[in-house]
Tab-separated table of C-alpha atoms and ligand atoms in Angstrom:
chain	number	residue	atom	x	y	z
P	1	MET	CA	-8.163	1.193	-41.378
P	2	PRO	CA	-9.977	0.204	-38.201
P	3	ARG	CA	-10.349	2.428	-35.170
P	4	LEU	CA	-10.977	0.204	-32.182
P	5	ILE	CA	-11.355	0.526	-28.443
P	6	PHE	CA	-10.722	-2.538	-26.273
P	7	LEU	CA	-12.501	-2.807	-22.940
P	8	GLY	CA	-12.327	-5.529	-20.317
P	9	PRO	CA	-10.748	-6.309	-16.953
P	10	PRO	CA	-6.981	-6.612	-16.540
P	11	GLY	CA	-5.946	-9.979	-17.945
P	12	ALA	CA	-8.886	-10.199	-20.355
P	13	GLY	CA	-6.493	-10.426	-23.311
P	14	LYS	CA	-6.829	-6.844	-24.569
P	15	GLY	CA	-3.095	-6.416	-25.114
P	16	THR	CA	-2.694	-9.746	-26.904
P	17	GLN	CA	-5.648	-9.239	-29.211
P	18	ALA	CA	-4.808	-5.585	-29.874
P	19	GLU	CA	-1.282	-6.648	-30.802
P	20	ARG	CA	-2.514	-9.325	-33.219
P	21	LEU	CA	-5.049	-7.080	-34.933
P	22	ALA	CA	-2.449	-4.298	-35.139
P	23	ALA	CA	-0.137	-6.659	-37.054
P	24	ILE	CA	-2.884	-7.939	-39.373
P	25	TYR	CA	-4.325	-4.526	-40.278
P	26	HIS	CA	-1.041	-2.575	-40.067
P	27	THR	CA	-2.666	-0.296	-37.560
P	28	PRO	CA	-0.820	1.279	-34.629
P	29	LYS	CA	-1.686	-0.079	-31.201
P	30	ILE	CA	-1.893	2.544	-28.499
P	31	SER	CA	-1.400	0.804	-25.168
P	32	THR	CA	-1.415	3.271	-22.287
P	33	GLY	CA	0.009	0.610	-19.933
P	34	ASP	CA	2.978	0.064	-22.309
P	35	LEU	CA	3.489	3.820	-22.717
P	36	LEU	CA	3.495	4.266	-18.944
P	37	ARG	CA	5.861	1.315	-18.395
P	38	ALA	CA	8.267	2.890	-20.920
P	39	GLU	CA	8.158	6.157	-18.939
P	40	VAL	CA	8.816	4.246	-15.715
P	41	LYS	CA	11.738	2.405	-17.279
P	42	ALA	CA	13.268	5.628	-18.608
P	43	GLN	CA	12.754	7.165	-15.143
P	44	THR	CA	11.178	10.295	-16.560
P	45	PRO	CA	9.383	12.613	-14.089
P	46	LEU	CA	6.055	11.322	-15.458
P	47	GLY	CA	7.260	7.737	-15.056
P	48	CYS	CA	8.341	8.275	-11.470
P	49	GLN	CA	4.957	9.810	-10.666
P	50	ALA	CA	3.038	7.041	-12.475
P	51	LYS	CA	4.980	4.189	-10.839
P	52	VAL	CA	3.502	4.925	-7.427
P	53	TYR	CA	-0.038	4.437	-8.757
P	54	MET	CA	0.832	1.448	-10.926
P	55	ASP	CA	2.569	-0.459	-8.140
P	56	ALA	CA	-0.448	0.079	-5.914
P	57	GLY	CA	-2.875	-1.176	-8.595
P	58	GLU	CA	-4.458	2.298	-8.794
P	59	LEU	CA	-5.171	4.344	-11.900
P	60	VAL	CA	-2.782	7.096	-12.969
P	61	PRO	CA	-4.576	10.499	-12.964
P	62	ASP	CA	-6.848	11.215	-15.947
P	63	GLU	CA	-5.039	14.407	-17.088
P	64	VAL	CA	-1.809	12.473	-17.640
P	65	LEU	CA	-3.511	9.789	-19.722
P	66	ILE	CA	-5.671	12.147	-21.770
P	67	GLY	CA	-2.631	14.219	-22.775
P	68	MET	CA	-0.726	11.060	-23.655
P	69	VAL	CA	-3.474	9.622	-25.876
P	70	LYS	CA	-4.118	12.941	-27.597
P	71	GLY	CA	-0.533	13.024	-28.857
P	72	GLN	CA	-0.779	9.429	-30.086
P	73	LEU	CA	-4.087	9.811	-31.951
P	74	GLN	CA	-2.670	12.690	-33.948
P	75	GLN	CA	0.357	10.769	-35.166
P	76	SER	CA	-0.962	8.911	-38.219
P	77	PRO	CA	-4.757	9.293	-38.423
P	78	GLU	CA	-4.995	7.614	-41.851
P	79	GLN	CA	-3.676	4.331	-40.424
P	80	GLY	CA	-6.400	4.074	-37.781
P	81	TRP	CA	-5.590	3.002	-34.233
P	82	ILE	CA	-6.296	0.319	-31.661
P	83	LEU	CA	-6.684	1.579	-28.112
P	84	ASP	CA	-5.664	-0.897	-25.414
P	85	GLY	CA	-6.199	0.170	-21.807
P	86	PHE	CA	-7.778	3.544	-22.548
P	87	PRO	CA	-10.341	4.824	-21.669
P	88	ARG	CA	-10.515	3.429	-18.145
P	89	THR	CA	-12.751	6.023	-16.465
P	90	LEU	CA	-15.878	7.906	-17.492
P	91	ALA	CA	-13.851	11.141	-17.500
P	92	GLN	CA	-11.411	9.548	-19.976
P	93	ALA	CA	-14.276	8.255	-22.153
P	94	GLU	CA	-15.872	11.695	-22.255
P	95	ALA	CA	-12.541	13.341	-23.000
P	96	LEU	CA	-12.012	10.839	-25.834
P	97	GLU	CA	-15.383	11.723	-27.380
P	98	GLU	CA	-14.401	15.404	-27.375
P	99	LEU	CA	-10.927	14.708	-28.650
P	100	LEU	CA	-12.202	12.620	-31.557
P	101	GLN	CA	-14.746	15.259	-32.464
P	102	GLU	CA	-11.965	17.837	-32.455
P	103	LEU	CA	-9.831	15.609	-34.695
P	104	GLY	CA	-12.748	14.697	-36.987
P	105	GLN	CA	-12.339	10.992	-36.178
P	106	ASP	CA	-14.670	8.255	-34.880
P	107	TYR	CA	-14.254	4.711	-33.612
P	108	ASP	CA	-15.669	1.702	-35.456
P	109	TYR	CA	-16.073	-0.696	-32.546
P	110	VAL	CA	-15.829	-0.864	-28.783
P	111	LEU	CA	-14.861	-4.464	-28.070
P	112	ASN	CA	-15.634	-5.658	-24.558
P	113	LEU	CA	-13.691	-8.826	-23.741
P	114	GLU	CA	-15.693	-10.724	-21.127
P	115	VAL	CA	-13.793	-13.036	-18.773
P	116	PRO	CA	-14.838	-14.303	-15.301
P	117	ASP	CA	-12.906	-12.976	-12.263
P	118	GLU	CA	-11.315	-16.285	-11.263
P	119	VAL	CA	-9.887	-16.742	-14.764
P	120	VAL	CA	-8.501	-13.208	-14.713
P	121	VAL	CA	-6.748	-13.728	-11.355
P	122	ALA	CA	-5.160	-16.979	-12.542
P	123	ARG	CA	-4.012	-15.385	-15.815
P	124	LEU	CA	-2.506	-12.364	-14.058
P	125	LEU	CA	-0.604	-14.480	-11.545
P	126	ALA	CA	0.834	-16.526	-14.411
P	127	ARG	CA	1.772	-13.355	-16.360
P	128	GLY	CA	3.459	-11.864	-13.278
P	129	LYS	CA	5.724	-14.920	-13.096
P	130	GLU	CA	6.446	-15.039	-16.842
P	131	GLN	CA	7.015	-11.348	-17.529
P	132	GLY	CA	8.178	-10.109	-14.154
P	133	ARG	CA	5.499	-7.421	-14.081
P	134	SER	CA	5.459	-6.236	-10.487
P	135	ASP	CA	1.759	-5.300	-10.538
P	136	ASP	CA	0.856	-8.831	-11.706
P	137	ALA	CA	2.978	-10.743	-9.227
P	138	ASP	CA	1.154	-9.849	-6.040
P	139	ARG	CA	-2.288	-11.253	-5.352
P	140	SER	CA	-3.382	-8.254	-3.266
P	141	VAL	CA	-2.406	-5.826	-6.068
P	142	ILE	CA	-4.309	-7.978	-8.571
P	143	LEU	CA	-7.417	-7.907	-6.401
P	144	LYS	CA	-7.029	-4.130	-6.027
P	145	ARG	CA	-6.846	-3.749	-9.816
P	146	LEU	CA	-10.002	-5.812	-10.206
P	147	GLU	CA	-11.775	-3.657	-7.639
P	148	VAL	CA	-10.598	-0.481	-9.427
P	149	TYR	CA	-11.804	-2.020	-12.703
P	150	ARG	CA	-15.234	-2.732	-11.252
P	151	GLN	CA	-15.637	0.706	-9.726
P	152	GLN	CA	-14.085	2.938	-12.362
P	153	THR	CA	-13.900	1.085	-15.680
P	154	ALA	CA	-16.910	-1.282	-15.762
P	155	PRO	CA	-19.325	1.726	-15.978
P	156	LEU	CA	-17.905	2.309	-19.473
P	157	ILE	CA	-19.810	-0.774	-20.625
P	158	ASP	CA	-23.095	1.075	-20.008
P	159	PHE	CA	-21.633	4.277	-21.449
P	160	TYR	CA	-20.909	2.667	-24.823
P	161	GLU	CA	-23.957	0.409	-24.743
P	162	ALA	CA	-26.160	3.490	-24.355
P	163	LYS	CA	-24.532	4.870	-27.503
P	164	GLY	CA	-25.287	1.571	-29.274
P	165	ARG	CA	-21.566	1.066	-29.894
P	166	LEU	CA	-20.689	-1.876	-27.627
P	167	GLN	CA	-19.707	-5.261	-29.009
P	168	ARG	CA	-19.476	-8.093	-26.473
P	169	VAL	CA	-16.849	-10.747	-27.083
P	170	ASN	CA	-16.327	-13.937	-25.079
P	171	GLY	CA	-12.721	-13.604	-23.906
P	172	ASN	CA	-12.790	-16.890	-21.987
P	173	GLN	CA	-11.643	-18.979	-24.947
P	174	PRO	CA	-8.266	-19.817	-26.448
P	175	MET	CA	-6.490	-16.756	-27.876
P	176	GLU	CA	-6.883	-18.066	-31.432
P	177	SER	CA	-10.666	-18.373	-31.098
P	178	VAL	CA	-10.999	-14.861	-29.709
P	179	GLN	CA	-8.869	-13.571	-32.566
P	180	GLU	CA	-11.001	-15.394	-35.156
P	181	HIS	CA	-14.151	-13.931	-33.655
P	182	LEU	CA	-12.680	-10.407	-33.747
P	183	GLN	CA	-11.450	-10.791	-37.308
P	184	ALA	CA	-14.833	-12.058	-38.486
P	185	LEU	CA	-16.418	-9.006	-36.903
P	186	LEU	CA	-13.981	-6.633	-38.546
P	187	GLU	CA	-14.247	-8.287	-41.955
P	188	GLY	CA	-18.023	-7.854	-41.733
P	189	PHE	CA	-17.494	-4.223	-40.943
P	190	ARG	CA	-15.077	-3.731	-43.837
P	191	ARG	CA	-17.572	-5.266	-46.247
P	192	MET	CA	-20.241	-2.857	-45.070
P	193	ALA	CA	-17.930	0.172	-45.284
F	201	AMP	P1	-2.268	-2.196	-18.206
F	201	AMP	O1	-0.993	-2.637	-18.804
F	201	AMP	O2	-3.248	-1.644	-19.223
F	201	AMP	O3	-2.900	-3.220	-17.308
F	201	AMP	O4	-1.919	-0.933	-17.258
F	201	AMP	C1	-1.044	-1.061	-16.162
F	201	AMP	C2	-1.259	0.095	-15.190
F	201	AMP	O5	-1.014	1.343	-15.860
F	201	AMP	C3	-2.665	0.226	-14.643
F	201	AMP	O6	-2.893	-0.613	-13.524
F	201	AMP	C4	-2.713	1.706	-14.267
F	201	AMP	O7	-1.990	1.972	-13.083
F	201	AMP	C5	-1.929	2.336	-15.413
F	201	AMP	N1	-2.818	2.706	-16.551
F	201	AMP	C6	-2.814	2.167	-17.806
F	201	AMP	N2	-3.769	2.730	-18.556
F	201	AMP	C7	-4.400	3.636	-17.767
F	201	AMP	C8	-5.486	4.527	-17.957
F	201	AMP	N3	-6.137	4.605	-19.120
F	201	AMP	N4	-5.858	5.316	-16.913
F	201	AMP	C9	-5.213	5.270	-15.742
F	201	AMP	N5	-4.200	4.444	-15.481
F	201	AMP	C10	-3.784	3.626	-16.485
């Protein structure tokens, strides 16, 4: 079962593609954004704390996310996992390396979905209207999230490239084409395994 990490700016299609691959390969999707939104909705102490950062387009502190992902990775290791939205900082990426070593697991691919900024902004504005996500509805919050992405998350591209683990995928295509590309990649991997 695949173990995948999705990288890319907000609105690159990570959630959509992770969801589709999760259904095809019967692999759990671990979306930190979804997990945090569930905490916010349930008004847990963690959710109330996280909401402040999320509404501002900022990242929730690393310790919170690392603890959250650790619990998820341990749930059903034999089924693999698809990480969507984690890691988002170098500290998270380094913590993930340690965590996986501890658990005796490894990832198969780091998939970087590449999409130009103007496409991302348009997609996020549309999603804000459709889904009522407060952090997608406001242009200034979207621009903040892109800035946070550039400063804190984009360095992960070099991090994984230096390890020879990065796979670049053109995310500026129809969803179906991106999915086909990803599936072709994974089928190739399964044949080699
Ligand atoms: P997403 O649905 O992945 O776009 O995440 C929505 C929001 O949740 C982000 O803008 C952050 O505030 C927070 N979040 C999700 N994943 C992480 C993460 N790995 N590290 C820090 N904050 C996160």
